[in-house]
Amino acid sequence: MKRFNVAVLPGDGIGPEIVGEAIKVLNLIGTKFNAEFKLTEALVGGVSIDANGVPLTEEVLKLALGADAVLLGAVGGPKWEGLDYSIRPERALLALRKELGLFANVRPAKIYNDLIDASTLKPEVIEGVDLVVIRELTGGLYFGTPKGVELLADGTERGVNTMVYTTPEIERIARVGFEVARKRRKKLCSVDKANVLETTELWRKVVIRVANDYPDVELSHMYVDNCAMQLVRNPKQFDVIVTENTFGDILSDEASMLTGSIGMLPSASLGATKNRAMYEPIHGSAPDIAGKGIANPIATILSVAMMLKYSFDMEDASNVIENAVEKVLNKGIRTADIAKPGEKKASCAEMGAAVLKEIQG
Ligand code: NAD
C-alpha cells in the first residue's frame, strides 16, 4: 500500500469549506486505489494571525517541510487588510513557497463544454481549449537585483528592477515544462522576448539545449506579446506554455480568464523533488461568500487531482477525479458561480457529494 503524508492548510474565508470537500475526495481515492493519506490539518494565514500572532508558525512550516505534499485553501480577508505587510496573511504563502523551494507554478486552463457560456470569448474560439501555463516562480524580474527606487541629485527619482536568470534556473523550469508536456499532448511552447531582452535570449538557448533530452516533445518559441495575443485569438494551439516569472504572472491570469470560471481552476507549485509541492485553487478566500456554504469546491478538488498526478504518481486516480468532475457538470449540477440565471444552484457540500458519487461509480 502506498502511504503519503499531506499537510492540509485550509486557511481563511471559504478555505475550510472547499478543502473539506477536497479531503473527502482524497480519502475516497485512498480506499479505491489502495493508498493511505495521513492528513494533518493546521492553521495558516489570517486564522493563524488570530491564534498565534503570525500567518505561518515555525511548527506549521515544519509540518509542510516534512509532508509529501501540501494542500492549501486560500488566505486573506478584510479583517487582516490593515496589518503591516510583513505579517499579512499572504506572507504565509510567500514563506511556504520560499522555504519549500517552489520554483514552478503550474496552472491548467481547461474549457468544459458544459460551461462554455461562462467565457467572454466566442464558443468556436474556446471550445476544446485545454492548456497549461508554467510560470517560473522564484527568479526573473520580481527577484533580480539591483532593485528599488533612488533619489537623484536633481531631485527626480529612478526606479530599477532587474531581470536575472542563471542557466540552472532556466534549465530546471524548462525540465518541468518538458515533463508536464510529456504527460499531455507533448507540445511545449517556450515564451520569451529574445528579440529585445538578453536574459530571455539566454532562456531560449538553454531551453533548446534541454530539448535534446526530450525528443518526443515538440518545442516551439513565441515572443510574449504575440503569446498574449494568440491566447485570445486561437488558444487551442497551445498545450503547455513555459515562461519567465513576470510574463507567466500575466499570461496565466489571461489563460485562466479564458474559462470565465475562477472557482474551477486548480494549480500546483512544484520544487526540486516530488515531495516539495503545494496544491491550491487559483482563487482567493472569497470573503463575500465565506460561511454561506455556496462556494465552488471544484478548483480545490482538481488541485487534489494534480497532487495525485505530480506528487504521488497516481495518474489513474487523478484521471478518475477529472472525469468525475466532467460527468457532474454534464449532469447540469452547478454551484452559484457557474449557474445560469434561473438554474438550480448546488451548495458546496452538494457539489462535493456529487463528485464523490461519480468517483464511487
Ligand atoms: P477571490 O478569488 O477571493 O474572489 C473573487 C470573486 O470570485 C469573488 O466574487 C468570489 O466570491 C468569487 N470566487 C472565488 N472563488 C470562488 C469559489 N470557489 N466559488 C465561488 N465563487 C468564488 O479574490 P479577491 O476577492 O480579490 O480576494 C479576496 C481575498 O483573498 C483577499 O484577501 C486576497 O488577498 C486573497 N487572495 C488569496 C489568494 C490565495 O490564497 N492564494 C489568492 C488571491 C486572493
Short mmCIF file of C-alpha atoms and ligand atoms in Angstrom, two decimals:
data_model
loop_
_atom_site.label_atom_id
_atom_site.label_comp_id
_atom_site.label_asym_id
_atom_site.label_seq_id
_atom_site.Cartn_x
_atom_site.Cartn_y
_atom_site.Cartn_z
CA MET A 1 0.00 0.00 0.00
CA LYS A 2 1.22 3.50 -0.87
CA ARG A 3 1.40 5.88 2.09
CA PHE A 4 1.58 9.68 1.90
CA ASN A 5 1.61 12.48 4.47
CA VAL A 6 -0.38 15.51 3.41
CA ALA A 7 -0.24 18.84 5.24
CA VAL A 8 -3.71 20.35 5.00
CA LEU A 9 -3.88 24.14 5.40
CA PRO A 10 -7.46 25.33 4.82
CA GLY A 11 -6.73 28.99 5.67
CA ASP A 12 -9.35 31.73 5.63
CA GLY A 13 -12.75 32.57 4.20
CA ILE A 14 -14.12 29.77 2.03
CA GLY A 15 -10.86 27.81 2.56
CA PRO A 16 -12.24 25.38 5.18
CA GLU A 17 -15.44 24.74 3.16
CA ILE A 18 -13.72 23.88 -0.13
CA VAL A 19 -10.83 21.99 1.47
CA GLY A 20 -13.37 19.94 3.45
CA GLU A 21 -14.89 18.65 0.21
CA ALA A 22 -11.49 18.03 -1.39
CA ILE A 23 -10.38 15.94 1.60
CA LYS A 24 -13.41 13.69 1.25
CA VAL A 25 -12.39 13.09 -2.36
CA LEU A 26 -8.80 12.29 -1.33
CA ASN A 27 -9.99 9.82 1.30
CA LEU A 28 -12.28 8.05 -1.16
CA ILE A 29 -9.44 7.81 -3.68
CA GLY A 30 -7.33 6.22 -0.93
CA THR A 31 -9.93 3.50 -0.44
CA LYS A 32 -10.38 2.89 -4.15
CA PHE A 33 -6.70 2.88 -5.09
CA ASN A 34 -5.26 1.17 -2.04
CA ALA A 35 -3.38 4.22 -0.76
CA GLU A 36 -3.26 5.76 2.68
CA PHE A 37 -3.27 9.53 3.06
CA LYS A 38 -2.33 10.74 6.51
CA LEU A 39 -3.81 14.22 6.70
CA THR A 40 -2.55 16.73 9.26
CA GLU A 41 -4.52 19.95 9.44
CA ALA A 42 -3.07 23.26 10.64
CA LEU A 43 -3.76 26.99 10.70
CA VAL A 44 -2.31 29.34 8.10
CA GLY A 45 -2.99 32.95 7.08
CA GLY A 46 -5.44 35.16 8.97
CA VAL A 47 -6.67 32.42 11.30
CA SER A 48 -3.06 31.79 12.32
CA ILE A 49 -2.54 35.52 12.96
CA ASP A 50 -5.59 35.44 15.25
CA ALA A 51 -4.36 32.36 17.11
CA ASN A 52 -0.59 32.86 17.09
CA GLY A 53 0.16 36.42 16.01
CA VAL A 54 1.88 35.32 12.79
CA PRO A 55 0.49 33.97 9.47
CA LEU A 56 2.82 30.95 9.49
CA THR A 57 4.29 29.43 12.63
CA GLU A 58 7.58 27.51 12.72
CA GLU A 59 5.58 24.42 13.63
CA VAL A 60 3.36 24.65 10.53
CA LEU A 61 6.37 25.32 8.33
CA LYS A 62 7.99 22.19 9.76
CA LEU A 63 4.81 20.24 9.03
CA ALA A 64 4.87 21.44 5.40
CA LEU A 65 8.57 20.63 5.02
CA GLY A 66 8.05 17.13 6.39
CA ALA A 67 4.97 16.34 4.28
CA ASP A 68 4.81 14.59 0.92
CA ALA A 69 2.57 17.41 -0.34
CA VAL A 70 0.72 20.48 0.92
CA LEU A 71 -2.95 21.16 0.20
CA LEU A 72 -3.86 24.81 0.71
CA GLY A 73 -7.26 26.54 0.63
CA ALA A 74 -6.80 30.30 0.50
CA VAL A 75 -5.62 33.06 2.80
CA GLY A 76 -6.59 36.65 3.47
CA GLY A 77 -9.64 38.76 4.04
CA PRO A 78 -10.78 42.25 5.06
CA LYS A 79 -10.17 41.54 8.75
CA TRP A 80 -6.39 41.49 8.22
CA GLU A 81 -6.06 44.09 5.46
CA GLY A 82 -4.96 46.88 7.81
CA LEU A 83 -1.97 44.92 9.12
CA ASP A 84 1.62 45.66 8.20
CA TYR A 85 2.73 43.85 5.02
CA SER A 86 5.30 41.86 6.99
CA ILE A 87 2.60 39.97 8.92
CA ARG A 88 -0.26 39.91 6.40
CA PRO A 89 -1.89 36.51 5.71
CA GLU A 90 -0.34 36.45 2.20
CA ARG A 91 3.16 36.37 3.75
CA ALA A 92 2.43 32.77 4.70
CA LEU A 93 2.23 31.81 1.03
CA LEU A 94 5.45 33.60 0.14
CA ALA A 95 7.24 31.95 3.08
CA LEU A 96 5.92 28.49 2.16
CA ARG A 97 6.98 28.95 -1.47
CA LYS A 98 10.43 30.13 -0.44
CA GLU A 99 11.09 27.50 2.24
CA LEU A 100 9.79 24.64 0.11
CA GLY A 101 11.81 25.94 -2.85
CA LEU A 102 8.76 26.02 -5.12
CA PHE A 103 10.08 27.41 -8.39
CA ALA A 104 7.43 26.23 -10.87
CA ASN A 105 3.80 27.31 -10.83
CA VAL A 106 1.66 25.01 -12.95
CA ARG A 107 -1.78 26.30 -13.92
CA PRO A 108 -4.09 24.39 -16.21
CA ALA A 109 -6.90 26.20 -18.03
CA LYS A 110 -9.46 23.83 -19.43
CA ILE A 111 -12.78 24.61 -21.03
CA TYR A 112 -15.64 22.32 -20.09
CA ASN A 113 -18.11 22.19 -22.94
CA ASP A 114 -20.99 22.42 -20.49
CA LEU A 115 -19.65 25.72 -19.18
CA ILE A 116 -18.70 27.26 -22.49
CA ASP A 117 -21.10 30.18 -21.93
CA ALA A 118 -19.14 31.28 -18.85
CA SER A 119 -16.34 32.58 -21.09
CA THR A 120 -16.40 36.04 -22.60
CA LEU A 121 -14.94 34.63 -25.84
CA LYS A 122 -16.89 33.07 -28.69
CA PRO A 123 -17.66 29.34 -28.25
CA GLU A 124 -15.91 28.41 -31.52
CA VAL A 125 -12.68 30.06 -30.28
CA ILE A 126 -12.55 28.34 -26.92
CA GLU A 127 -14.26 25.00 -27.50
CA GLY A 128 -11.78 22.25 -26.63
CA VAL A 129 -9.18 24.56 -25.04
CA ASP A 130 -7.02 22.54 -22.67
CA LEU A 131 -3.70 24.18 -21.86
CA VAL A 132 -1.23 24.62 -19.03
CA VAL A 133 0.85 27.68 -18.20
CA ILE A 134 4.06 27.03 -16.29
CA ARG A 135 5.42 30.13 -14.64
CA GLU A 136 8.91 30.38 -13.16
CA LEU A 137 8.26 31.49 -9.60
CA THR A 138 11.46 32.41 -7.81
CA GLY A 139 13.60 34.35 -10.27
CA GLY A 140 13.35 36.88 -13.09
CA LEU A 141 12.15 40.45 -12.85
CA TYR A 142 10.44 40.06 -9.46
CA PHE A 143 13.55 38.98 -7.60
CA GLY A 144 16.57 40.25 -9.59
CA THR A 145 18.89 42.85 -8.12
CA PRO A 146 19.61 45.73 -8.19
CA LYS A 147 16.09 46.80 -7.39
CA GLY A 148 14.48 49.79 -5.71
CA VAL A 149 13.84 53.50 -6.10
CA GLU A 150 16.60 56.05 -5.56
CA LEU A 151 16.60 59.82 -5.25
CA LEU A 152 18.83 61.50 -7.82
CA ALA A 153 20.91 64.66 -7.29
CA ASP A 154 18.49 66.71 -9.41
CA GLY A 155 15.56 65.77 -7.12
CA THR A 156 13.99 63.27 -9.54
CA GLU A 157 13.69 59.59 -8.71
CA ARG A 158 14.91 56.48 -10.52
CA GLY A 159 13.21 53.09 -10.21
CA VAL A 160 15.02 49.87 -11.08
CA ASN A 161 14.12 46.20 -11.39
CA THR A 162 16.38 43.65 -12.97
CA MET A 163 15.50 40.55 -14.93
CA VAL A 164 18.06 37.91 -13.98
CA TYR A 165 18.24 34.20 -14.77
CA THR A 166 21.09 31.75 -14.45
CA THR A 167 21.50 28.67 -16.62
CA PRO A 168 20.49 26.23 -13.82
CA GLU A 169 17.36 28.25 -13.05
CA ILE A 170 16.25 28.14 -16.70
CA GLU A 171 17.21 24.51 -17.08
CA ARG A 172 15.12 23.31 -14.12
CA ILE A 173 11.96 25.19 -15.17
CA ALA A 174 12.42 24.01 -18.76
CA ARG A 175 12.57 20.43 -17.49
CA VAL A 176 9.28 20.90 -15.63
CA GLY A 177 7.83 22.18 -18.91
CA PHE A 178 9.02 19.15 -20.88
CA GLU A 179 7.93 16.69 -18.16
CA VAL A 180 4.42 18.18 -17.94
CA ALA A 181 4.15 18.21 -21.76
CA ARG A 182 5.20 14.55 -21.76
CA LYS A 183 2.17 13.71 -19.59
CA ARG A 184 -0.11 15.60 -22.01
CA ARG A 185 -0.14 16.21 -25.78
CA LYS A 186 3.67 16.57 -25.97
CA LYS A 187 3.78 20.16 -27.22
CA LEU A 188 5.80 22.79 -25.38
CA CYS A 189 5.83 26.50 -26.26
CA SER A 190 8.60 28.49 -24.59
CA VAL A 191 7.65 32.15 -24.28
CA ASP A 192 10.32 34.85 -24.19
CA LYS A 193 11.26 38.24 -25.58
CA ALA A 194 14.52 37.06 -27.08
CA ASN A 195 14.48 39.78 -29.76
CA VAL A 196 14.87 42.50 -27.10
CA LEU A 197 15.90 41.05 -23.73
CA GLU A 198 19.30 39.37 -23.43
CA THR A 199 18.13 37.42 -20.36
CA THR A 200 15.46 35.72 -22.42
CA GLU A 201 17.89 35.16 -25.27
CA LEU A 202 19.78 33.01 -22.78
CA TRP A 203 16.41 31.47 -21.76
CA ARG A 204 15.78 30.39 -25.35
CA LYS A 205 19.30 28.99 -25.79
CA VAL A 206 19.03 26.87 -22.62
CA VAL A 207 15.52 25.61 -23.45
CA ILE A 208 16.76 24.48 -26.87
CA ARG A 209 19.63 22.61 -25.20
CA VAL A 210 17.31 20.89 -22.69
CA ALA A 211 15.05 19.86 -25.58
CA ASN A 212 17.74 17.37 -26.65
CA ASP A 213 16.70 15.22 -23.68
CA TYR A 214 13.06 15.25 -24.77
CA PRO A 215 12.96 14.28 -28.46
CA ASP A 216 9.34 13.12 -28.04
CA VAL A 217 8.18 16.66 -27.16
CA GLU A 218 7.64 19.21 -29.94
CA LEU A 219 9.21 22.54 -28.92
CA SER A 220 8.22 25.95 -30.27
CA HIS A 221 9.11 29.52 -29.25
CA MET A 222 6.95 32.61 -29.10
CA TYR A 223 7.50 36.23 -28.10
CA VAL A 224 5.46 37.21 -25.07
CA ASP A 225 3.49 39.96 -26.80
CA ASN A 226 2.47 37.56 -29.56
CA CYS A 227 1.56 34.91 -26.97
CA ALA A 228 -0.74 37.35 -25.16
CA MET A 229 -2.47 37.95 -28.49
CA GLN A 230 -2.57 34.28 -29.55
CA LEU A 231 -4.15 33.23 -26.25
CA VAL A 232 -7.19 35.29 -27.15
CA ARG A 233 -7.08 34.74 -30.92
CA ASN A 234 -6.53 30.99 -31.05
CA PRO A 235 -5.94 29.42 -27.61
CA LYS A 236 -6.47 25.89 -28.96
CA GLN A 237 -2.99 25.94 -30.50
CA PHE A 238 -1.39 25.62 -27.02
CA ASP A 239 -0.70 22.55 -24.95
CA VAL A 240 1.99 23.62 -22.43
CA ILE A 241 3.49 27.11 -22.15
CA VAL A 242 6.65 27.70 -20.09
CA THR A 243 7.81 31.19 -19.27
CA GLU A 244 9.56 33.73 -17.05
CA ASN A 245 8.07 34.91 -13.73
CA THR A 246 6.51 38.24 -14.77
CA PHE A 247 5.43 37.03 -18.22
CA GLY A 248 3.91 33.97 -16.53
CA ASP A 249 2.07 36.03 -13.94
CA ILE A 250 0.29 37.93 -16.69
CA LEU A 251 -0.21 35.05 -19.15
CA SER A 252 -1.51 32.61 -16.51
CA ASP A 253 -4.17 35.12 -15.41
CA GLU A 254 -5.08 35.74 -19.03
CA ALA A 255 -5.31 31.99 -19.72
CA SER A 256 -7.44 31.32 -16.66
CA MET A 257 -9.90 34.00 -17.69
CA LEU A 258 -10.46 32.17 -20.99
CA THR A 259 -12.61 29.79 -18.99
CA GLY A 260 -14.54 32.51 -17.18
CA SER A 261 -14.96 30.44 -14.03
CA ILE A 262 -12.44 31.15 -11.30
CA GLY A 263 -13.97 28.53 -8.98
CA MET A 264 -12.95 25.75 -11.38
CA LEU A 265 -9.21 26.26 -11.73
CA PRO A 266 -6.54 24.38 -9.74
CA SER A 267 -2.81 25.00 -9.51
CA ALA A 268 0.38 23.34 -8.39
CA SER A 269 3.61 24.91 -7.21
CA LEU A 270 6.47 22.47 -7.63
CA GLY A 271 10.00 22.28 -6.29
CA ALA A 272 13.04 20.15 -6.97
CA THR A 273 11.58 16.89 -5.64
CA LYS A 274 8.13 15.30 -5.72
CA ASN A 275 7.58 15.95 -2.01
CA ARG A 276 8.25 19.65 -2.40
CA ALA A 277 4.89 20.72 -3.77
CA MET A 278 1.88 22.79 -2.83
CA TYR A 279 -1.54 22.45 -4.41
CA GLU A 280 -4.23 25.11 -4.22
CA PRO A 281 -7.11 26.67 -6.16
CA ILE A 282 -6.14 29.81 -8.09
CA HIS A 283 -8.87 31.86 -6.46
CA GLY A 284 -8.70 33.66 -3.11
CA SER A 285 -10.64 33.32 0.12
CA ALA A 286 -13.82 34.91 -1.36
CA PRO A 287 -14.84 36.74 1.83
CA ASP A 288 -18.06 37.87 0.12
CA ILE A 289 -19.44 34.31 0.17
CA ALA A 290 -17.49 32.79 3.09
CA GLY A 291 -19.59 30.84 5.57
CA LYS A 292 -22.59 30.67 3.25
CA GLY A 293 -21.84 27.15 2.03
CA ILE A 294 -22.15 28.19 -1.63
CA ALA A 295 -18.50 28.20 -2.76
CA ASN A 296 -17.49 26.02 -5.67
CA PRO A 297 -15.15 23.28 -4.38
CA ILE A 298 -14.11 22.05 -7.86
CA ALA A 299 -10.87 24.07 -8.11
CA THR A 300 -9.69 22.51 -4.84
CA ILE A 301 -10.88 19.03 -5.81
CA LEU A 302 -8.95 19.37 -9.09
CA SER A 303 -5.93 20.54 -7.07
CA VAL A 304 -6.08 17.17 -5.32
CA ALA A 305 -6.15 15.54 -8.78
CA MET A 306 -2.95 17.45 -9.63
CA MET A 307 -1.39 16.30 -6.35
CA LEU A 308 -2.07 12.69 -7.26
CA LYS A 309 -0.55 13.17 -10.72
CA TYR A 310 2.53 15.24 -9.92
CA SER A 311 3.50 14.22 -6.37
CA PHE A 312 2.18 10.69 -5.94
CA ASP A 313 2.47 9.25 -9.47
CA MET A 314 -1.19 8.19 -9.26
CA GLU A 315 -2.23 9.30 -12.72
CA ASP A 316 -5.15 6.86 -12.93
CA ALA A 317 -6.64 8.20 -9.72
CA SER A 318 -6.10 11.75 -10.96
CA ASN A 319 -7.98 10.94 -14.18
CA VAL A 320 -10.84 9.40 -12.18
CA ILE A 321 -11.34 12.72 -10.36
CA GLU A 322 -11.14 14.77 -13.56
CA ASN A 323 -13.66 12.51 -15.27
CA ALA A 324 -15.97 12.66 -12.26
CA VAL A 325 -15.95 16.47 -12.39
CA GLU A 326 -16.72 16.36 -16.10
CA LYS A 327 -19.66 13.99 -15.52
CA VAL A 328 -21.09 16.14 -12.72
CA LEU A 329 -21.04 19.19 -15.00
CA ASN A 330 -22.55 17.07 -17.73
CA LYS A 331 -25.46 16.30 -15.46
CA GLY A 332 -26.11 20.01 -15.05
CA ILE A 333 -25.05 20.27 -11.39
CA ARG A 334 -23.89 23.86 -10.79
CA THR A 335 -22.78 25.95 -7.85
CA ALA A 336 -23.93 29.60 -7.90
CA ASP A 337 -20.77 30.91 -9.64
CA ILE A 338 -21.29 28.72 -12.72
CA ALA A 339 -25.10 28.51 -12.78
CA LYS A 340 -27.06 30.40 -15.38
CA PRO A 341 -29.90 32.65 -14.21
CA GLY A 342 -32.87 30.51 -13.20
CA GLU A 343 -30.80 27.31 -12.90
CA LYS A 344 -30.94 25.32 -9.65
CA LYS A 345 -27.86 26.05 -7.53
CA ALA A 346 -25.98 23.34 -5.66
CA SER A 347 -24.30 24.11 -2.35
CA CYS A 348 -20.58 23.50 -1.78
CA ALA A 349 -21.41 20.25 0.06
CA GLU A 350 -23.84 19.11 -2.66
CA MET A 351 -21.24 19.69 -5.36
CA GLY A 352 -18.67 17.76 -3.31
CA ALA A 353 -21.14 14.92 -2.78
CA ALA A 354 -21.94 14.79 -6.50
CA VAL A 355 -18.24 14.38 -7.37
CA LEU A 356 -17.86 11.68 -4.70
CA LYS A 357 -20.84 9.80 -6.14
CA GLU A 358 -19.30 9.81 -9.63
CA ILE A 359 -15.97 8.58 -8.26
CA GLN A 360 -17.76 5.80 -6.40
CA GLY A 361 -19.26 4.79 -9.75
P1 NAD B 1 -11.21 35.95 -4.74
O1 NAD B 1 -10.66 34.99 -5.71
O2 NAD B 1 -11.25 35.56 -3.33
O3 NAD B 1 -12.72 36.33 -5.19
C1 NAD B 1 -13.03 36.95 -6.44
C2 NAD B 1 -14.51 36.67 -6.77
O4 NAD B 1 -14.63 35.30 -7.16
C3 NAD B 1 -15.45 36.86 -5.58
O5 NAD B 1 -16.67 37.38 -6.02
C4 NAD B 1 -15.64 35.45 -5.05
O6 NAD B 1 -16.88 35.26 -4.40
C5 NAD B 1 -15.55 34.62 -6.32
N1 NAD B 1 -14.99 33.28 -6.03
C6 NAD B 1 -13.70 32.98 -5.76
N2 NAD B 1 -13.57 31.66 -5.52
C7 NAD B 1 -14.80 31.13 -5.63
C8 NAD B 1 -15.31 29.82 -5.49
N3 NAD B 1 -14.54 28.76 -5.18
N4 NAD B 1 -16.64 29.64 -5.66
C9 NAD B 1 -17.45 30.65 -5.98
N5 NAD B 1 -17.03 31.92 -6.14
C10 NAD B 1 -15.71 32.15 -5.96
O7 NAD B 1 -10.38 37.31 -4.92
P2 NAD B 1 -10.46 38.68 -4.08
O8 NAD B 1 -11.87 38.98 -3.71
O9 NAD B 1 -9.69 39.64 -4.88
O10 NAD B 1 -9.61 38.38 -2.76
C11 NAD B 1 -10.19 38.01 -1.51
C12 NAD B 1 -9.09 37.71 -0.53
O11 NAD B 1 -8.37 36.55 -0.97
C13 NAD B 1 -8.06 38.83 -0.38
O12 NAD B 1 -7.70 38.94 0.96
C14 NAD B 1 -6.89 38.35 -1.22
O13 NAD B 1 -5.67 38.87 -0.76
C15 NAD B 1 -6.97 36.86 -1.01
N6 NAD B 1 -6.36 36.05 -2.08
C16 NAD B 1 -5.73 34.94 -1.67
C17 NAD B 1 -5.19 34.09 -2.62
C18 NAD B 1 -4.53 32.81 -2.14
O14 NAD B 1 -4.71 32.44 -1.00
N7 NAD B 1 -3.79 32.13 -2.99
C19 NAD B 1 -5.29 34.38 -3.98
C20 NAD B 1 -5.99 35.53 -4.36
C21 NAD B 1 -6.52 36.36 -3.39
#
